[in-house]
Short mmCIF file of C-alpha atoms in Angstrom, two decimals:
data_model
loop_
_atom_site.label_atom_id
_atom_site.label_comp_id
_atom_site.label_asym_id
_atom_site.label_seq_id
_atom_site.Cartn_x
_atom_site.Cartn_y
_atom_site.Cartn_z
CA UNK A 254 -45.26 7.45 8.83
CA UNK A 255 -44.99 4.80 5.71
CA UNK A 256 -44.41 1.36 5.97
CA UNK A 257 -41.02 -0.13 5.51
CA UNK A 258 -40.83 -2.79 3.37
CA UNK A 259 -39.08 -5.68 3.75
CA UNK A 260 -36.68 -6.93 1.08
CA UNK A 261 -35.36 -10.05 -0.06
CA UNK A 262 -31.74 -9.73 -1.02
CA UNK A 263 -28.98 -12.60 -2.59
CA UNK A 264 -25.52 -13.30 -1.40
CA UNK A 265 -23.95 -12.73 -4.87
CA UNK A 266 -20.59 -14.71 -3.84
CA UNK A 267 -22.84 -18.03 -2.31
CA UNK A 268 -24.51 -17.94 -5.33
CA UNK A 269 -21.91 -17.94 -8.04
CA UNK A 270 -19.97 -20.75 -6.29
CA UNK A 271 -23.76 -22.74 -5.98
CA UNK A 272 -24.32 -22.04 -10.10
CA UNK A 273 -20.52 -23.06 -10.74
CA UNK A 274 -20.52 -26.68 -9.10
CA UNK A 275 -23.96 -27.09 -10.84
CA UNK A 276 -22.66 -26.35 -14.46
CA UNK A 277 -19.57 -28.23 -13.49
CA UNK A 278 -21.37 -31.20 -12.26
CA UNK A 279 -23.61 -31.33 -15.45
CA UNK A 280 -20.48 -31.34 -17.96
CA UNK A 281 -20.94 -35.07 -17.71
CA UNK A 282 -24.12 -35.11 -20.04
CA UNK A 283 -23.51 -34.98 -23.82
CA UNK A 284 -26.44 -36.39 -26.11
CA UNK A 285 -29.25 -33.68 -26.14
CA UNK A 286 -31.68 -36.32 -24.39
CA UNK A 287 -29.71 -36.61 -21.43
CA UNK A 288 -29.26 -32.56 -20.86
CA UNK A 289 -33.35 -31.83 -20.84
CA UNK A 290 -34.74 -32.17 -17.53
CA UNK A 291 -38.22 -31.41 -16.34
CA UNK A 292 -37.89 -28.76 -12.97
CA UNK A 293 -38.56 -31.16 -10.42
CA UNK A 294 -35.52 -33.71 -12.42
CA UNK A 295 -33.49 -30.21 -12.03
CA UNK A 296 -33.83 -29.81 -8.74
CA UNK A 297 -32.53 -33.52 -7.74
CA UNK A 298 -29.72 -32.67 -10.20
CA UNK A 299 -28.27 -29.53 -8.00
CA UNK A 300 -29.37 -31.22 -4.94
CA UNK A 301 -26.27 -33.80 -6.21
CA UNK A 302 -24.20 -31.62 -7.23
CA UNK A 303 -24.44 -29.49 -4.31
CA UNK A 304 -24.09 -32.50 -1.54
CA UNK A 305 -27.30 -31.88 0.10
CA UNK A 306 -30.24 -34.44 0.54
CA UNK A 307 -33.18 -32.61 -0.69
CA UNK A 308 -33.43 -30.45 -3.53
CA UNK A 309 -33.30 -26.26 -3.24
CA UNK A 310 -36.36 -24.38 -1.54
CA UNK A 311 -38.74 -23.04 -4.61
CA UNK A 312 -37.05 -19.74 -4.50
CA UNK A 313 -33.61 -20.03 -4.26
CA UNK A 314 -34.37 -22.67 -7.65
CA UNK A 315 -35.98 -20.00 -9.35
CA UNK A 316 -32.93 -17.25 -8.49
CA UNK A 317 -30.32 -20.40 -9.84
CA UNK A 318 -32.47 -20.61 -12.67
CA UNK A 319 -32.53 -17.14 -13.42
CA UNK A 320 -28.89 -16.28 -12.61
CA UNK A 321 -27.77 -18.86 -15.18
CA UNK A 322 -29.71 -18.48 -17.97
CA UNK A 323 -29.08 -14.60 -17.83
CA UNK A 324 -26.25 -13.84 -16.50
CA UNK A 325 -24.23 -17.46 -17.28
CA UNK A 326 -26.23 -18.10 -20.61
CA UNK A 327 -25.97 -22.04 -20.10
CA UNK A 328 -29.55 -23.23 -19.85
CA UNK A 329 -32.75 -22.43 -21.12
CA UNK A 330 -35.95 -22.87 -19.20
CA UNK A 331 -39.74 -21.74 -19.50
CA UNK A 332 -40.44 -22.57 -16.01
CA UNK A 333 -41.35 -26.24 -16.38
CA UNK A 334 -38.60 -27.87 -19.19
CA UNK A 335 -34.86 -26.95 -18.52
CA UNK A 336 -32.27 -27.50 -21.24
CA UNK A 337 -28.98 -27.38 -20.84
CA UNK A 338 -26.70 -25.88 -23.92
CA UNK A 339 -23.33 -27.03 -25.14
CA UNK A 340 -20.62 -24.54 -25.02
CA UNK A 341 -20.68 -23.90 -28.61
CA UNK A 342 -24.39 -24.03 -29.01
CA UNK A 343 -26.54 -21.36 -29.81
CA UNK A 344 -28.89 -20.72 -26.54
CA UNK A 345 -32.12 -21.11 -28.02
CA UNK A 346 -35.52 -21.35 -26.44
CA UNK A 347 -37.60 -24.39 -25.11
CA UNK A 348 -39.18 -26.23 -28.41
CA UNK A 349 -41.56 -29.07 -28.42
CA UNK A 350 -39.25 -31.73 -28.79
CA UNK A 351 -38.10 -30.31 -25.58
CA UNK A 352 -41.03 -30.59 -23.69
CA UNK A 353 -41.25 -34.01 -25.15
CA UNK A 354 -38.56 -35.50 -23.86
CA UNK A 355 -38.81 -33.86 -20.48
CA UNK A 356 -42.40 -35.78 -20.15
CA UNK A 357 -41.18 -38.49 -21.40
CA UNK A 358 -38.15 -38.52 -18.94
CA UNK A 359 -40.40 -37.56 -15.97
CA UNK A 360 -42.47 -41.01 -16.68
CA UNK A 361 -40.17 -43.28 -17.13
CA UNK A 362 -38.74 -42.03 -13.08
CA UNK A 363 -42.71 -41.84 -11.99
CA UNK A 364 -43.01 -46.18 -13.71
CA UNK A 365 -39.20 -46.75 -12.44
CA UNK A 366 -40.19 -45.44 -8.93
CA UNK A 367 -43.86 -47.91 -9.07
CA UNK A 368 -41.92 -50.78 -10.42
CA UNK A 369 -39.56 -50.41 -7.07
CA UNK A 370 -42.74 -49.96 -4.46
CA UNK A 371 -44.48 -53.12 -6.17
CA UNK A 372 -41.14 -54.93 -5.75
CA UNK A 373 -40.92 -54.01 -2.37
CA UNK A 374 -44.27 -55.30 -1.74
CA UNK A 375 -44.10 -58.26 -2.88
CA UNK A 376 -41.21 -58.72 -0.78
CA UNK A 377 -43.84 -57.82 2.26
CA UNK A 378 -45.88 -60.06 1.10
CA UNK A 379 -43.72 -63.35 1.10
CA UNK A 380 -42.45 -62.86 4.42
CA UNK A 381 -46.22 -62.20 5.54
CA UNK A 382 -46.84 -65.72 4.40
CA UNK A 383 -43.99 -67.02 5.40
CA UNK A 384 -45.11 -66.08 9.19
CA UNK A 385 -48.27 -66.60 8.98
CA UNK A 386 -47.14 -70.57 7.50
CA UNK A 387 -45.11 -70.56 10.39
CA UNK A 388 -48.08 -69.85 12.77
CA UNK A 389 -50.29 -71.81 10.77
CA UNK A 390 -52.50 -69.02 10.15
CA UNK A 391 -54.10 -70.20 6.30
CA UNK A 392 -56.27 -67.03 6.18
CA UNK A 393 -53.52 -64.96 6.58
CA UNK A 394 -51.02 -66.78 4.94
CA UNK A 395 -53.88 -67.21 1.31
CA UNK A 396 -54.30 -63.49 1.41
CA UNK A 397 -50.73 -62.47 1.57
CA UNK A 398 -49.91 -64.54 -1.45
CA UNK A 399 -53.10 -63.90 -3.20
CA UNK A 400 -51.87 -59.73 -2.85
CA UNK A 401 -48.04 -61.32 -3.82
CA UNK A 402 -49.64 -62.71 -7.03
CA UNK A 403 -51.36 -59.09 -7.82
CA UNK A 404 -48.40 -57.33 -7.45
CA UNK A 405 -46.39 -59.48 -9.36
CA UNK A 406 -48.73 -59.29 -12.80
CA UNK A 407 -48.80 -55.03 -12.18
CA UNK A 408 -45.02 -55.42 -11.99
CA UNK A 409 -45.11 -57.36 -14.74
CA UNK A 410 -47.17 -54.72 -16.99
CA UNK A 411 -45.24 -52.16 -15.48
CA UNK A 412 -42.01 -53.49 -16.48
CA UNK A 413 -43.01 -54.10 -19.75
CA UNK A 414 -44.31 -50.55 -20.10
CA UNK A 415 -40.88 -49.45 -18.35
CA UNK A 416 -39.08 -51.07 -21.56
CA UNK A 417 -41.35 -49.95 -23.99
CA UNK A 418 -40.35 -45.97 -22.71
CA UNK A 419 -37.17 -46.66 -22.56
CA UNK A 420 -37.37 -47.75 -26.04
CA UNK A 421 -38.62 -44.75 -27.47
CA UNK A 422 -36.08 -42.51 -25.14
CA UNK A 423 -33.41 -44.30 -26.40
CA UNK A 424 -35.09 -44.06 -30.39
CA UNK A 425 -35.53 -40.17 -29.90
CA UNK A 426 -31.71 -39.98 -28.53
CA UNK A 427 -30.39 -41.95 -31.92
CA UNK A 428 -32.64 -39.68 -34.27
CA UNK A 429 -31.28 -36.08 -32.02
CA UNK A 430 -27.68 -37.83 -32.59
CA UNK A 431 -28.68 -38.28 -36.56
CA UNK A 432 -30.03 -34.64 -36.65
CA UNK A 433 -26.61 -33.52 -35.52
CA UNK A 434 -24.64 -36.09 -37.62
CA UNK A 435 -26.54 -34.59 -40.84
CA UNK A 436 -25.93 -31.51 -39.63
CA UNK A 437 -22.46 -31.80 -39.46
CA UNK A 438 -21.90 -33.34 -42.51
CA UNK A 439 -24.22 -30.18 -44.34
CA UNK A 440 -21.53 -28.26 -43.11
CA UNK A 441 -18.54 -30.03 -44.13
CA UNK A 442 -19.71 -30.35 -48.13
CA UNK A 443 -20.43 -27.02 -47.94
CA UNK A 444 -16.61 -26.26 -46.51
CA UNK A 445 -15.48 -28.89 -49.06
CA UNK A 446 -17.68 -27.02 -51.77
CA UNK A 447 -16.07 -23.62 -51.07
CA UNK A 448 -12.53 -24.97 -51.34
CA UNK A 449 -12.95 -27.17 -54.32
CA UNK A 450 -14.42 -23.25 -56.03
CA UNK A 451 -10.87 -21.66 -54.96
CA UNK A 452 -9.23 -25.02 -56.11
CA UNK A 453 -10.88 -25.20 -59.41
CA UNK A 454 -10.86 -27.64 -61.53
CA UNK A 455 -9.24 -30.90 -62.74
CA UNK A 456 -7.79 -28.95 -65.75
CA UNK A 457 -6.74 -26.24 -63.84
CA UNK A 458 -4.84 -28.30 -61.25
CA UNK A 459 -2.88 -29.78 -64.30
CA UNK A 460 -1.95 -26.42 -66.21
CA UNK A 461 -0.67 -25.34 -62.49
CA UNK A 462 1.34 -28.81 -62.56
CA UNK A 463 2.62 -28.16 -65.79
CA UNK A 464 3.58 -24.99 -65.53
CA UNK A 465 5.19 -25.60 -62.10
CA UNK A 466 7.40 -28.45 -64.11
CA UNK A 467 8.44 -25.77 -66.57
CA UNK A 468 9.39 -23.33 -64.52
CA UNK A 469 11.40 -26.29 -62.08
CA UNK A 470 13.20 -27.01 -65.33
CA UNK A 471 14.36 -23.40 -65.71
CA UNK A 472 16.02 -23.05 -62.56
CA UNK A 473 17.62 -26.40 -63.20
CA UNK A 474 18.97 -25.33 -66.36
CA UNK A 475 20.05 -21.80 -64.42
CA UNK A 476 21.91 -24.09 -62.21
CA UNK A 477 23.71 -25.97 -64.10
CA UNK A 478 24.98 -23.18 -66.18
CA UNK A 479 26.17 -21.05 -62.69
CA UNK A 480 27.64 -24.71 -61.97
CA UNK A 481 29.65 -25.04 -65.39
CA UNK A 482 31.12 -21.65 -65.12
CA UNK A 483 31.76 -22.15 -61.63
CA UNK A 484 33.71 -25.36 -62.56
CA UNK A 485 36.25 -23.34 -65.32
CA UNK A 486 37.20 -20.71 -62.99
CA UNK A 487 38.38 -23.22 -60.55
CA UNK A 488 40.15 -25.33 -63.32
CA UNK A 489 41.84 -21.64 -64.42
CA UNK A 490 42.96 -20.95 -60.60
CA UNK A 491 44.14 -24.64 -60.21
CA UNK A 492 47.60 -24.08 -61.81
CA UNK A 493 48.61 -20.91 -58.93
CA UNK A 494 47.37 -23.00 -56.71
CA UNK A 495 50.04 -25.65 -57.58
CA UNK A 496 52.61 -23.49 -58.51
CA UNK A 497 52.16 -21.86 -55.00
CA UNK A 498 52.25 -24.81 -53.15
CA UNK A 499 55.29 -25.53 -54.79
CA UNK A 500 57.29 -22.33 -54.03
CA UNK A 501 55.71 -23.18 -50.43
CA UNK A 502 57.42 -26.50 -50.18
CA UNK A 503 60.44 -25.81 -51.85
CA UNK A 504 60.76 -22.61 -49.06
CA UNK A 505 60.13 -25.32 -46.53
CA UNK A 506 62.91 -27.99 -47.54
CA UNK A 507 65.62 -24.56 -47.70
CA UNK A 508 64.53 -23.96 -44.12
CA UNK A 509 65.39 -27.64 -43.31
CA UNK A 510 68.34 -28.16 -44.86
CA UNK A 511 69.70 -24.64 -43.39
CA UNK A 512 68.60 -26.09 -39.94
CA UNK A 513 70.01 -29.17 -40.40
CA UNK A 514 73.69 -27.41 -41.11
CA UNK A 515 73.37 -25.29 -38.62
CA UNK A 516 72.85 -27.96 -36.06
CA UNK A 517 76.22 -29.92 -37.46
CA UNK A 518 77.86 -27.01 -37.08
CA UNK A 519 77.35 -26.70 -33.49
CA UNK A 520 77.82 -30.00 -33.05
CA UNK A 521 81.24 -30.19 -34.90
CA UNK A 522 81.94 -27.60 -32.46
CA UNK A 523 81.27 -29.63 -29.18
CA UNK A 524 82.89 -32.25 -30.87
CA UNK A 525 85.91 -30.18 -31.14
CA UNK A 526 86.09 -28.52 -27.71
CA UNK A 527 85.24 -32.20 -26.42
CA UNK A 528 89.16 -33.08 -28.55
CA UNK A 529 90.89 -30.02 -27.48
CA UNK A 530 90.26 -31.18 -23.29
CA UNK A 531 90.88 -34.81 -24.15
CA UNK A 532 94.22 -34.01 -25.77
CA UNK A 533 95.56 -31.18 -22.83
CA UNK A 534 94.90 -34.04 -20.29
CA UNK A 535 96.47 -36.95 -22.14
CA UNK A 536 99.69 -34.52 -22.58
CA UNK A 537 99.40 -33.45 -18.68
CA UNK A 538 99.37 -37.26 -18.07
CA UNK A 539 102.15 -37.47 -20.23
CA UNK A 540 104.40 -34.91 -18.49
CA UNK A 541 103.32 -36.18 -15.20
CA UNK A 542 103.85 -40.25 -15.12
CA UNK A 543 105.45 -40.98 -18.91
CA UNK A 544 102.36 -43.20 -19.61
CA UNK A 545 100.24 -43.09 -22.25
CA UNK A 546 96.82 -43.28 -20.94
CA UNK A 547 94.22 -45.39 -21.67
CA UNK A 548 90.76 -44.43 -22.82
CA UNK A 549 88.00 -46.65 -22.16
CA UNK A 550 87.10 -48.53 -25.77
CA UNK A 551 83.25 -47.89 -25.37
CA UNK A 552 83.81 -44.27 -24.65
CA UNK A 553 85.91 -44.30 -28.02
CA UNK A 554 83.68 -46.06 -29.68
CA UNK A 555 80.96 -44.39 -29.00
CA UNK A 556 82.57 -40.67 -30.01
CA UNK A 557 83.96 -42.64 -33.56
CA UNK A 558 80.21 -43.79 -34.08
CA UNK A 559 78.93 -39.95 -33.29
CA UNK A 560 81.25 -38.50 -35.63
CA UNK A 561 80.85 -40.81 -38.10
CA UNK A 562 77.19 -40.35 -37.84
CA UNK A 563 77.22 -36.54 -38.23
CA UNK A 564 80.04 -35.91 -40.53
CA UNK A 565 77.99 -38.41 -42.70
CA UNK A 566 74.56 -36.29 -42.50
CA UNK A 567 76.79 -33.08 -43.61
CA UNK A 568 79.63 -32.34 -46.24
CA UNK A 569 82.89 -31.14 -44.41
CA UNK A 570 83.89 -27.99 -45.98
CA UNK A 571 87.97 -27.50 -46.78
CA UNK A 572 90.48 -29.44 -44.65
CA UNK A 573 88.64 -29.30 -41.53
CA UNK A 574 88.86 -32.64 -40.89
CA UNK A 575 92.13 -33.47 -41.59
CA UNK A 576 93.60 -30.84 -39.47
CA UNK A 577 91.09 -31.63 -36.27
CA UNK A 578 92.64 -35.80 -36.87
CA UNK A 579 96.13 -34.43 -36.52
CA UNK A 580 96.28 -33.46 -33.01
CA UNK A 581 93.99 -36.58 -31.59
CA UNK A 582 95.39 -39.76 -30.11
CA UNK A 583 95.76 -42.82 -32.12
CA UNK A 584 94.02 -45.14 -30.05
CA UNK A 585 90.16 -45.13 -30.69
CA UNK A 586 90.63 -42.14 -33.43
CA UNK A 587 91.60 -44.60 -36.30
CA UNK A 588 88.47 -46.19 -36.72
CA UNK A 589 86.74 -42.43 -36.91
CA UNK A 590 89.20 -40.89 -39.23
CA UNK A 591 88.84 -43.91 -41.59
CA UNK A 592 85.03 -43.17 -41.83
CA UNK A 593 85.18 -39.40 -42.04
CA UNK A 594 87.72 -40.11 -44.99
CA UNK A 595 85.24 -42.82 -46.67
CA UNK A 596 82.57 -40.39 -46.44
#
């Protein structure tokens, strides 16, 4: 029988979602100085970004490592120095400016971390002699600040030493920044270069100007000319115009004035029924009592005025008039007959 071996295998899913918050989580890091990290530096990185206290076991680190540099292609490492690329970076391998900065990173954290255990004993040792004052112990009390006054010329070094590193980080960070900046600008004269070639030159630009003028000046002069002849066939079609909107108008006023005749026709007509009633009652009245009646004045009036009115907007034709006056009581018809007969 053989021996089984035992295999180590990776939950693809947990480990996608672990690489995703990482990458995520170190989008906040933009100058090239503050995206190397040496591998322990790495590990404290994920161990943030993941929410857990301590950093990764050795081998799941390696698998992240591996899973996105290969497969993600958004770090390089060489096992000690991890750099993380921009998205529109080539991924190139670790260089020695790399592994520069990484060391240089990884002691400024080791002095950082020695400049907070000497502060933190000096603390110790002031309240040591601060008890042993307090119990007048002077042994005690010499030799606690005697170990406060060492600790407080190493910090002293130390911090100096803390500023001088930080000095150079923050040098090499300007320079990587400058070596981009040149970069940059390489690029752009060298854009600029190609289009001023396709551009040509000064005299060029102007012949293109002038000729542009030239040719603006020919459809100007086109347009004009489409504008003049435009402007005599409209001064040729003016005169129909007129003379139609003449015939127009004078169609118009006929239709009027045939209207208007028509309508003191009818109402000569009513007027005349209106005469024939008025006169068969004032002769029934007559039979009947021997009185003449009496018409109300306003209601007289007021028919004189309406005839007067309408025989006035219209000729009479023949002796219409005369022989409609003939068979109407005097009283009230005077006044009316005397206006037809003015008019």
């Amino acid at each position: 029988m053989g021996t089984q071996q035992s295999k180590e295998l990776v939950l693809i899913p947990n480990l996608e979602e672990a690489a995703g918050r990482v990458v995520t989580y170190l989008e906040r890091y933009s100058s090239h100085v503050d995206r190397v990290f040496t591998k322990p530096m790495f590990n404290s990185e994920t161990a943030a970004a993941l929410g857990i206290k301590s950093g990764l076991a050795d081998k799941d680190l390696i698998i992240l490592l591996k899973y996105l540099e290969r497969d993600r292609q958004v770090l390089a490492s060489d096992g000690n120095v991890v750099r993380i690329s921009r998205p529109t970076e080539v991924l190139l391998p670790i260089s020695k400016e790399d592994r520069a900065i990484a060391s240089l990173k990884s002691l400024i954290k080791d002095v950082e971390k020695q400049v907070c255990a000497l502060e933190a004993h000096i603390a110790d040792s002031r309240e040591k002699s601060r008890r042993a004052v307090e119990s007048k112990n002077r042994p005690s009390a010499l030799a606690a600040l005697r170990s406060k006054r060492s600790a407080e010329s190493v910090l002293a070094q130390r911090m100096e030493t803390f500023f001088q590193l930080e000095q150079v980080l923050n040098s090499i960070q300007q320079a990587s920044d400058q070596i981009a900046m040149v970069r940059v600008m390489n690029d752009s004269a060298g854009v600029l270069r190609g289009l001023n070639a396709k551009v040509g030159s000064a005299n060029d630009v102007e012949n293109a100007l002038e000729n542009l003028k030239e040719e603006m000046g020919k459809v100007e002069d086109i347009t004009s000319v489409i504008s003049e002849a435009g402007q005599e066939v409209n001064v040729a079609d003016e005169s129909d115009i007129d003379e139609e909107f003449d015939a127009l108008l004078r169609q118009k006023e006929a239709a009027e004035e045939e209207k208007a005749t028509e309508s003191t026709k009818q109402k000569l007509a009513a007027l005349e029924i209106e005469d024939k009633v008025e006169d068969a009652h004032s002769e029934k009245l007559m039979l009947s009592g021997g009185a003449t009646p009496t018409i109300p004045q306003a209601t007289s009036d007021t028919k004189s005025s309406d005839q007067t009115s309408v025989l006035k907007s219209t000729p009479l034709q023949g002796g219409q008039a005369s022989s409609q006056d003939s068979s109407r009581p005097s009283h009230g018809r005077k006044n009316s007959d005397q206006a037809i007969l003015e008019s």
